Coordinates of C-alpha atoms and ligand atoms in Angstrom, one line a residue:
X1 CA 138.9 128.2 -11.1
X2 CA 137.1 129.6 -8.4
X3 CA 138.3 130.0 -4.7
X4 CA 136.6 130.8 -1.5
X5 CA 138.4 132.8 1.4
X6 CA 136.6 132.6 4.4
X7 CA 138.2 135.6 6.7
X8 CA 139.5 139.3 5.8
X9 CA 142.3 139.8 7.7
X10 CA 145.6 139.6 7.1
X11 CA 145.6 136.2 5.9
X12 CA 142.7 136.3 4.0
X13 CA 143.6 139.4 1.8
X14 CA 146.8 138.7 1.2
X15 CA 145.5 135.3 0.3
X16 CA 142.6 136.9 -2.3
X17 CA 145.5 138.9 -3.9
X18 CA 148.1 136.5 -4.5
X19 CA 145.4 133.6 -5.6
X20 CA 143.6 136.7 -8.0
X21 CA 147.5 137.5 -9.3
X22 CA 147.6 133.7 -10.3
X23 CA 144.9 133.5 -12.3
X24 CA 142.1 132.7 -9.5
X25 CA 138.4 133.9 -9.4
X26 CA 138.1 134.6 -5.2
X27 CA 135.3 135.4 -3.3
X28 CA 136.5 136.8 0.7
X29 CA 133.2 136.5 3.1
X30 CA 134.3 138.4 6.5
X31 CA 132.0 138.1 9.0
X32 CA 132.6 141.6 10.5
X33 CA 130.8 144.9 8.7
X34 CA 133.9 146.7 9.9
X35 CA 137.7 144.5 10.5
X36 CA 138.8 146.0 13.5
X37 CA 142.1 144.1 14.4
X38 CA 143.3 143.2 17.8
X39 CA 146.3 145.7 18.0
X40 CA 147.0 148.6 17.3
X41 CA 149.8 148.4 14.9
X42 CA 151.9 145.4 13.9
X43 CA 156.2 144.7 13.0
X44 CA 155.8 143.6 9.5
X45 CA 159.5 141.8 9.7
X46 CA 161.9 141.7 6.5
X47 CA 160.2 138.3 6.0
X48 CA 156.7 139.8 5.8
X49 CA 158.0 142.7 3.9
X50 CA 158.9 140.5 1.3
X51 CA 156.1 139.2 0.7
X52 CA 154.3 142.4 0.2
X53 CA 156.9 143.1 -2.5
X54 CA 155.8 140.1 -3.9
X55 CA 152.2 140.8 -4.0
X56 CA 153.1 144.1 -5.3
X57 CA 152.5 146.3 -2.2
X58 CA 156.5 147.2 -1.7
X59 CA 156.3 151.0 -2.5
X60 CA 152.8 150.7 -0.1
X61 CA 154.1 149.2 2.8
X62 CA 157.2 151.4 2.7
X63 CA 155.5 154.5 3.1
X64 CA 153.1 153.3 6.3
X65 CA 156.4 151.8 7.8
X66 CA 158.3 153.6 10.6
X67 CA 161.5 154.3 10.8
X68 CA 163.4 151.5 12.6
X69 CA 167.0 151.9 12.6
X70 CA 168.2 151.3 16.0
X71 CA 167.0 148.7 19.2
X72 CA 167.5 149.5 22.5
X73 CA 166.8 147.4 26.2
X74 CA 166.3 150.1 29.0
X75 CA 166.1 148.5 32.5
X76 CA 162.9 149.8 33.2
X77 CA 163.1 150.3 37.2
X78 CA 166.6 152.5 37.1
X79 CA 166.5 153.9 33.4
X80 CA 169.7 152.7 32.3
X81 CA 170.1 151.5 29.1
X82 CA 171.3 148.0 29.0
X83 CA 172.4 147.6 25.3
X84 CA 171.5 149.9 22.4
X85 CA 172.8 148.8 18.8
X86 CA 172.0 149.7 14.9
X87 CA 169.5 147.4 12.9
X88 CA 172.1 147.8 9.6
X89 CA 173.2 144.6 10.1
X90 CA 170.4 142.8 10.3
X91 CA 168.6 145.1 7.5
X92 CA 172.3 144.1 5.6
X93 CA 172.1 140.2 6.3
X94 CA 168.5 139.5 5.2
X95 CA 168.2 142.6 2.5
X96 CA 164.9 144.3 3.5
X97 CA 163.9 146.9 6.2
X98 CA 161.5 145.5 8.8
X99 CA 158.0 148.1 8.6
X100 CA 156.2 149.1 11.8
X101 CA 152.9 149.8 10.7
X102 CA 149.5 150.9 11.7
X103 CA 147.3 147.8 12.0
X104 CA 144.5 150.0 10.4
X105 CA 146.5 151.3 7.7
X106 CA 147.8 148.3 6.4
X107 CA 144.4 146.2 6.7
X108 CA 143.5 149.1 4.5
X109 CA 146.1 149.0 2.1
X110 CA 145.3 145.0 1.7
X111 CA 141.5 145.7 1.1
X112 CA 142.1 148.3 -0.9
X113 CA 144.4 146.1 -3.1
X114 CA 141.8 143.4 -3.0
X115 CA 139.2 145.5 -4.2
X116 CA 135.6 145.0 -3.0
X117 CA 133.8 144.1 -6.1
X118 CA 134.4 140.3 -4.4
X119 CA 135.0 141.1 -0.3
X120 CA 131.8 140.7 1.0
X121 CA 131.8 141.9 4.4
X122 CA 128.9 141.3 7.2
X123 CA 129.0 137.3 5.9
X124 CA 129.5 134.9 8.8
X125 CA 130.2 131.3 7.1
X126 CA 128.7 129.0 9.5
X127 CA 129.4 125.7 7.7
X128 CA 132.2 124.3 5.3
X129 CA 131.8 120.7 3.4
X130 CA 133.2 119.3 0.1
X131 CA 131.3 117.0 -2.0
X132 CA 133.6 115.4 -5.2
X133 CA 135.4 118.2 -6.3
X134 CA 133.2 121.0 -5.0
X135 CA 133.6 123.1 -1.8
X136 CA 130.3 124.4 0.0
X137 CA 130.3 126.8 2.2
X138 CA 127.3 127.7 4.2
X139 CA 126.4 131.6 4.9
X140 CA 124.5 132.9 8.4
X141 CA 121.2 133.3 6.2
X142 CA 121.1 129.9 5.0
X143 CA 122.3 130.8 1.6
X144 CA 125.7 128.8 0.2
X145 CA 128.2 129.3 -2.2
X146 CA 130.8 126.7 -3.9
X147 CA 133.8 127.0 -5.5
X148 CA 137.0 124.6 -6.1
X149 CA 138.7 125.4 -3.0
X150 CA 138.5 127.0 0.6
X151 CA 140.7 128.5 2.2
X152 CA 140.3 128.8 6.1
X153 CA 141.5 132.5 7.3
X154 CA 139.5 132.9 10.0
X155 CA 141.4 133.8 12.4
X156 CA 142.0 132.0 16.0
X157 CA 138.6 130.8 16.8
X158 CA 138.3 129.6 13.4
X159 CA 135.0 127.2 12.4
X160 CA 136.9 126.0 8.8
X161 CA 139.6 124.8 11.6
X162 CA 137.1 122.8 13.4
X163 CA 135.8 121.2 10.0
X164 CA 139.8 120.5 9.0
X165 CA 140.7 118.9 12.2
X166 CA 137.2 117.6 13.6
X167 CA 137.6 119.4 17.1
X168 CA 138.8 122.9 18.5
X169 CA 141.8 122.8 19.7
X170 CA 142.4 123.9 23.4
X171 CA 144.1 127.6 23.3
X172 CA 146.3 127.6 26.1
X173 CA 146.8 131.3 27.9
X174 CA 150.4 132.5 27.9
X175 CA 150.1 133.8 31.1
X176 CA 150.2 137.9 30.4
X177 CA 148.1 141.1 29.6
X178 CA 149.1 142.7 26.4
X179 CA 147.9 146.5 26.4
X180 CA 148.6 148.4 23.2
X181 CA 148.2 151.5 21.4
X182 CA 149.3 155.0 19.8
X183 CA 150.9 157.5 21.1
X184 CA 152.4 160.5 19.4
X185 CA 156.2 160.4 19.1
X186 CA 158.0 162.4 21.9
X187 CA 161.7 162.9 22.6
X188 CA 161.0 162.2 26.6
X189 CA 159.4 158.8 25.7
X190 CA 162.0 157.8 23.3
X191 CA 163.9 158.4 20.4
X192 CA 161.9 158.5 17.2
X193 CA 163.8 155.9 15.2
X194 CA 164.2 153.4 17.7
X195 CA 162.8 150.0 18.9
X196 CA 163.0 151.2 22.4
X197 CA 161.9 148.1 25.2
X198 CA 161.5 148.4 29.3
X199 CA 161.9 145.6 30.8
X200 CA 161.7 144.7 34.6
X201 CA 160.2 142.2 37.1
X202 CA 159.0 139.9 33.9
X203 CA 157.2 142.5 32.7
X204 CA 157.9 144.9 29.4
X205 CA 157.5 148.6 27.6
X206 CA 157.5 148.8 24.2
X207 CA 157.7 151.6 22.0
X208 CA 158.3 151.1 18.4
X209 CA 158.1 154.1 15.7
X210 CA 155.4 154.0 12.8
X211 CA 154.9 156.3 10.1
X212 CA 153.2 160.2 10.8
X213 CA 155.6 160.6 14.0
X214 CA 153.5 157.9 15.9
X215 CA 154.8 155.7 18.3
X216 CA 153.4 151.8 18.4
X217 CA 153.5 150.9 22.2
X218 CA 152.7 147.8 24.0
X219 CA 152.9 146.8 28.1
X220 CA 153.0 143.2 29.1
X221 CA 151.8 142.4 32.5
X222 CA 151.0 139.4 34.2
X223 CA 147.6 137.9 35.5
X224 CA 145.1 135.8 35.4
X225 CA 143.0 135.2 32.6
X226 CA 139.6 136.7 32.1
X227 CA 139.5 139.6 34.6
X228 CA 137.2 142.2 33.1
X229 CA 138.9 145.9 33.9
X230 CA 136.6 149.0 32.8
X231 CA 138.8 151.2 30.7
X232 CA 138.4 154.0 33.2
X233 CA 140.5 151.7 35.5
X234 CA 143.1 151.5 31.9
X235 CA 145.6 153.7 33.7
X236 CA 145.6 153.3 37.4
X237 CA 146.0 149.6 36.8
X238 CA 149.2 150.2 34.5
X239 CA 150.4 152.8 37.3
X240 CA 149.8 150.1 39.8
X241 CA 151.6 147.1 37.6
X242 CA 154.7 149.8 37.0
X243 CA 154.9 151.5 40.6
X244 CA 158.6 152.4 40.8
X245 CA 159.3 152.4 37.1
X246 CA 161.2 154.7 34.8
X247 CA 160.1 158.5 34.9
X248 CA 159.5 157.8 30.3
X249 CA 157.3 154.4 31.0
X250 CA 155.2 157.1 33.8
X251 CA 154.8 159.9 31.0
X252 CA 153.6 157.0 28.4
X253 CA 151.0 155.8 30.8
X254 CA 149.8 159.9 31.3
X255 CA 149.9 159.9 27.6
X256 CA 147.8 157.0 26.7
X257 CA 144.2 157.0 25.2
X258 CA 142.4 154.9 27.8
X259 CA 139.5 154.7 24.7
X260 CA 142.1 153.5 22.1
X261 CA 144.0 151.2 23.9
X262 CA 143.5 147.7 23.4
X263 CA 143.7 144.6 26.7
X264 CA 144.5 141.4 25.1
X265 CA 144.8 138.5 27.4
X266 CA 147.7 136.5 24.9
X267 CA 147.0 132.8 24.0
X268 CA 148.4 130.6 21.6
X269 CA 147.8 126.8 20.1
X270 CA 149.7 124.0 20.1
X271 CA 151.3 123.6 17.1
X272 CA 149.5 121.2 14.8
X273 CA 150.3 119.5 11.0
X274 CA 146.9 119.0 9.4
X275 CA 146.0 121.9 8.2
X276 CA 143.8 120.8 4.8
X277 CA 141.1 118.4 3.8
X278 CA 140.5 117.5 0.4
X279 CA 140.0 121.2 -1.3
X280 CA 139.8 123.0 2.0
X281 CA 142.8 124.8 3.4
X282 CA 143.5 126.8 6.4
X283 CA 146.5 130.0 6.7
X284 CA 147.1 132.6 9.3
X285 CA 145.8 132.3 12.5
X286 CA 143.6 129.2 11.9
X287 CA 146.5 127.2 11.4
X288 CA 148.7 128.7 13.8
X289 CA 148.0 130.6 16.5
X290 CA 150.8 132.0 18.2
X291 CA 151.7 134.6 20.9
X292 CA 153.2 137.8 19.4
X293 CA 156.0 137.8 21.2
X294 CA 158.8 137.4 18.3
X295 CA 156.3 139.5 15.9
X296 CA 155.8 136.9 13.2
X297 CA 152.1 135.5 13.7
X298 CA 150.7 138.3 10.7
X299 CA 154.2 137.4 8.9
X300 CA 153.5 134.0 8.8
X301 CA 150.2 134.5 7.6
X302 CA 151.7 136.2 4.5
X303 CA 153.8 133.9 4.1
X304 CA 151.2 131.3 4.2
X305 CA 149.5 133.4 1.3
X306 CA 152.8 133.4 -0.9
X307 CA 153.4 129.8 -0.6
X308 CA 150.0 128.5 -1.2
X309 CA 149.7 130.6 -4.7
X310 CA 152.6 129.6 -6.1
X311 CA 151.6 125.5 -5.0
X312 CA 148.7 125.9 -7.1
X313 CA 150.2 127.8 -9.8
X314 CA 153.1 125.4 -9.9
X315 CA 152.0 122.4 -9.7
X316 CA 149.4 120.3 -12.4
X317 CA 148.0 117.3 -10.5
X318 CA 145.1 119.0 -9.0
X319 CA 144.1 121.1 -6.2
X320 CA 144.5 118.6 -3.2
X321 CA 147.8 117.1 -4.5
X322 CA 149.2 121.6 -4.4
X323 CA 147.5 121.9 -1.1
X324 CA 149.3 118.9 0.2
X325 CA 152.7 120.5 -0.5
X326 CA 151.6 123.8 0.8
X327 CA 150.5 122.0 4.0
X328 CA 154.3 120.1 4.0
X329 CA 156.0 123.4 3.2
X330 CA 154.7 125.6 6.2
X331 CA 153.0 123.5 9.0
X332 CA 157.1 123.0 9.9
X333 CA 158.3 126.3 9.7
X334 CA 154.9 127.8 11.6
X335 CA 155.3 125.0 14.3
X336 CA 158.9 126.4 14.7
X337 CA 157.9 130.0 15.2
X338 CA 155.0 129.5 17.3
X339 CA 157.5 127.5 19.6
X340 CA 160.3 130.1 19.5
X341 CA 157.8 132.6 20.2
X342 CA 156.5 130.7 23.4
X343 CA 159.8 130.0 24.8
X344 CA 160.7 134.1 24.0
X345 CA 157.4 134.5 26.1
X346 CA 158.5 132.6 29.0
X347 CA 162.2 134.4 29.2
X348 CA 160.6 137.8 28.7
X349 CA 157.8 137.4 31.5
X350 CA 159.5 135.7 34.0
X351 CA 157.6 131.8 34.0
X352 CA 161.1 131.1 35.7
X353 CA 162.1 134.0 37.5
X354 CA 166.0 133.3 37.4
X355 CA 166.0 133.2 33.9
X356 CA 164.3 136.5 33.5
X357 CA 167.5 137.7 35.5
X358 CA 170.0 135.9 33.4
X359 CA 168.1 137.0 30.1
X360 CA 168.2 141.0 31.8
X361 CA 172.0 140.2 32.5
X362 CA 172.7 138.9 29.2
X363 CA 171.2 142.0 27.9
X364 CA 173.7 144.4 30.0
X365 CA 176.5 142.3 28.3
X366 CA 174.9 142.1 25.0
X367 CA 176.3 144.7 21.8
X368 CA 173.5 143.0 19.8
X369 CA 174.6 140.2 18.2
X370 CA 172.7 138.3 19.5
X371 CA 169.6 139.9 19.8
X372 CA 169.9 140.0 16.0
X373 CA 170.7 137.1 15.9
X374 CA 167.2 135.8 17.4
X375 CA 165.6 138.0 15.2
X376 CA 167.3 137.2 11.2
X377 CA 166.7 133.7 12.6
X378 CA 162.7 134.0 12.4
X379 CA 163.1 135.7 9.5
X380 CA 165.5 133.2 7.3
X381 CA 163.8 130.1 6.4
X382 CA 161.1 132.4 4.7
X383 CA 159.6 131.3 1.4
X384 CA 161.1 134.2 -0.9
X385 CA 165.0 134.1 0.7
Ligands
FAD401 C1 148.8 141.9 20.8 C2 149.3 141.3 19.5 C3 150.4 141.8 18.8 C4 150.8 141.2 17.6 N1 151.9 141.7 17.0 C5 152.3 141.2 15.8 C6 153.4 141.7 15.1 O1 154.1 142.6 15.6 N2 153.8 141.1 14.0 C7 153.1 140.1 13.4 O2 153.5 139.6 12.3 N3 152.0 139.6 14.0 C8 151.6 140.1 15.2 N4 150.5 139.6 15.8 C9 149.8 138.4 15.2 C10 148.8 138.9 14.1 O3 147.9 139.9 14.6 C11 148.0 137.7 13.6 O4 148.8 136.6 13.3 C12 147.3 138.1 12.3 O5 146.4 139.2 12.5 C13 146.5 136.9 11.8 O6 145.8 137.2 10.6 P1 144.7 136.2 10.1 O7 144.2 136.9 8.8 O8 145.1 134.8 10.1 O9 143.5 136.3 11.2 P2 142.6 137.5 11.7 O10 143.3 138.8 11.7 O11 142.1 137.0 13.1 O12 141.4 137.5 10.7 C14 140.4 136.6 10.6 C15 139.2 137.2 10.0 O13 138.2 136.2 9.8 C16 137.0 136.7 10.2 N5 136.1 135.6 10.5 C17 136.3 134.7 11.5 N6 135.4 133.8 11.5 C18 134.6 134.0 10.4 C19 133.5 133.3 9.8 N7 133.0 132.2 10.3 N8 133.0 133.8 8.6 C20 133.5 134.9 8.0 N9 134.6 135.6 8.6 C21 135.1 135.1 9.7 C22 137.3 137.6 11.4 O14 136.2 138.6 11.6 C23 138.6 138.3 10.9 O15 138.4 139.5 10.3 C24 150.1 140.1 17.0 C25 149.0 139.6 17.7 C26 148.5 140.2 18.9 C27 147.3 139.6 19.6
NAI402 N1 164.8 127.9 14.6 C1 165.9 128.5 14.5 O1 166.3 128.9 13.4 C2 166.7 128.9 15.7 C3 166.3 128.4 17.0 N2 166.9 128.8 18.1 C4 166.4 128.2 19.3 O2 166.5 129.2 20.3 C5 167.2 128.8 21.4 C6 168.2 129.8 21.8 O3 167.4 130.7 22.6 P1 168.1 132.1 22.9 O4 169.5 131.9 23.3 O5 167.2 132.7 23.9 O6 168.1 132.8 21.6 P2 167.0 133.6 20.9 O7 167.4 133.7 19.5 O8 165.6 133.2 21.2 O9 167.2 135.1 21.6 C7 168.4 135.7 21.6 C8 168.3 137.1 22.0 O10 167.6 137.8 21.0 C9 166.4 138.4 21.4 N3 165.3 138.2 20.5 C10 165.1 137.1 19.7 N4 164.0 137.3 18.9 C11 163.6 138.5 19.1 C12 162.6 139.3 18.6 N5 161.8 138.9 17.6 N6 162.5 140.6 19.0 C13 163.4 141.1 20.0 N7 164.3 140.4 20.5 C14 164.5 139.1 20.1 C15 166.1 137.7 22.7 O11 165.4 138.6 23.6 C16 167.5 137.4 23.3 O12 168.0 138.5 24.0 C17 167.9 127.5 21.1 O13 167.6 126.5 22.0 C18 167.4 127.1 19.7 O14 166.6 126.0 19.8 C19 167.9 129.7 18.1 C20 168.4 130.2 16.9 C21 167.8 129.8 15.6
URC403 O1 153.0 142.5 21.2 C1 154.1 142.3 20.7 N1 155.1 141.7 21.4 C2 156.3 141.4 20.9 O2 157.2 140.9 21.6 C3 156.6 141.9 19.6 N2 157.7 141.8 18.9 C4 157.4 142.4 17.7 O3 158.2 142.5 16.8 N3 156.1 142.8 17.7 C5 155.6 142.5 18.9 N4 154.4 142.7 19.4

């Protein structure tokens, strides 16, 4: 049986390895000569993690993952620490380390897996159609290509999406700036095996450790959708959105590469429940497209990947009857996250401002329970436990 992926991100790949580990011929057309993701690095969470194990990548993923043993909230005006706990419990209660990792690195890792005797990168798929049991999918060039199932990993502007539902859904914009990058680790930033997040005025600092003594870090600021700001500007417009801040969020904004740092204006789509037709699927970001604001968007999409493999594998009464059940198993779950993660993104940048200040009091009480809490509760409900 013959499968077509159309997308090479994370989705995708992990996709093409768990369908191939099942028994499945795939083909992966990416559009892109070169899959340069959005962000710089990415919190694979226990849930993701496991799935890596799953596909076989646990030893992998271990060694590009930083070292993430503690959390800690800093008010990011005075410095002060507001609560500062150990992950062990959390790492205890679900039974896997979350991985910080390079965005690069692990996109490598899953290609790399893959293998590229059937990645065909530089293919845009421009058309998807079924006809009886046969998928089509329709190349840039003309050219087309069938198989006995499609799967729709194309990310957030996906066209397999459009064919599925039979419109674009609106993506709505959450109403901040994410800028993110590397930095290298530095005891004046933060500690070096430590979640360590700023937060102030609705806005946030992030600085999470990833393998090589890098640091993963992220500001959120608010603003209007499509301003342009020319990357010479990168730094005097964080100076100006932090004026008054910490002296460590100051030295992170001298120490950032204006060239390698990344402006995404964050969007996300209302959750929907249709995510197949016939033979053709979507998983990842074409079936739900969520703000990153609980880190599970690229978990989700592995998850996706894990679930739909074993649906086909496990069940006997055809392709669109297994793809039905994958669609029941995850549109809840996804619907949940993407959800959780919007109403994380209100709290965190202030879309009612005296919340914000109840959330940042909470936090100066908090010993974190229940910031772990939050957190093992995006991760249970995962498909592998
Ligand atoms: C700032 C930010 C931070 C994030 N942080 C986290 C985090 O910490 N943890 C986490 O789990 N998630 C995080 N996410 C979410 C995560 O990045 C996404 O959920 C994940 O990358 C989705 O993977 P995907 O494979 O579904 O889609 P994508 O990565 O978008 O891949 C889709 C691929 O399909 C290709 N493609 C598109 N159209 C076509 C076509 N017509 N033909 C051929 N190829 C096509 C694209 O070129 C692309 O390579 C974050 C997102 C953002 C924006
Ligand atoms: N679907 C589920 O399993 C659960 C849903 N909820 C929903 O959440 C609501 C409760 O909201 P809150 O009290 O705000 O709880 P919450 O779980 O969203 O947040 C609690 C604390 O944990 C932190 N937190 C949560 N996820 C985080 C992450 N990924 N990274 C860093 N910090 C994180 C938050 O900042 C906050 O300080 C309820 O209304 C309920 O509907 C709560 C728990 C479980
Ligand atoms: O851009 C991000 N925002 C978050 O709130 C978050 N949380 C997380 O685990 N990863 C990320 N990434």
């Amino acid at each position: 049986m013959k499968a077509i992926i159309v997308g090479a991100g994370i989705g995708g790949l992990s996709a093409g390895i768990a369908l191939r580990r099942t028994g499945w011929d795939v083909t992966i057309y990416e559009r892109v000569t070169e899959v340069k993701p959005v962000g710089a690095a990415i919190s694979v969470w226990s849930n993701g993690v496991k799935c890596l194990n799953y596909l076989g990548l646990g030893a992998e993923v271990a060694k590009l993952g930083g070292r993430m043993d503690n959390m800690a909230y800093i008010d990011g005006l005075d410095g002060t620490t507001m609560t500062r706990f150990s992950f062990a419990p959390l790492v205890a209660e679900v039974g896997q380390r979350p991985y910080p990792v390079s965005r690069a690195e692990l996109q490598m890792m899953l290609m790399e897996a893959f293998g590229d005797t059937h990645l065909h990168l530089g293919r845009q798929v421009t058309e998807v159609a079924q006809d009886g049991d046969t998928v089509i999918a329709t190349l840039e060039d003309g050219t087309t290509d069938t198989a006995d199932l499609l799967i729709g990993a194309d990310g957030a502007r996906s066209v397999v999406r459009t064919h599925v539902l039979g419109a674009a859904p609106e993506r709505r914009y959450a109403g901040y700036v994410n800028w993110n990058g590397l930095v290298p680790v530095s005891a004046d930033l933060a500690p070096d095996d430590q979640w360590t997040v700023f937060v102030g005025e609705g806005k946030r600092v992030s600085l999470m450790p990833i393998s090589d003594g890098r640091f993963y870090f992220f500001f959120d600021t608010p603003g209007e959708p499509g301003e342009t700001v020319p990357r010479e500007a990168f730094r005097d417009t964080l100076r100006a959105h932090f004026d008054g801040w910490a002296e460590p969020v100051q030295r992170l904004i001298a120490a950032i590469d204006p060239e390698r740092t990344n402006r995404v204006e964050i969007h996300d789509i209302d959750p929907f429940h249709t995510w197949v037709k016939g033979r053709i699927a979507l998983l990842g970001d074409s079936a739900h497209n969520t703000t990153p604001d609980i880190g599970q968007g690229g978990c989700l999409a592995m998850e996706d990947a894990v679930v739909l493999a074993i649906a086909l594998q496990t069940n006997t009464l055809g392709v669109e009857d297994a793809l039905g059940r994958y669609q029941a198993r995850r549109s809840g779950r996804a619907a949940d996250l993407v959800m959780r993660a919007r109403k994380r993104c209100d709290v965190t940048h202030a879309a009612d401002p005296q919340k914000t200040r109840d959330w940042y009091d909470e936090l100066r009480r908090e010993d974190g329970t229940k910031v772990m809490r939050g957190i093992i509760s995006n991760i249970e409900g995962n498909p592998l436990g």
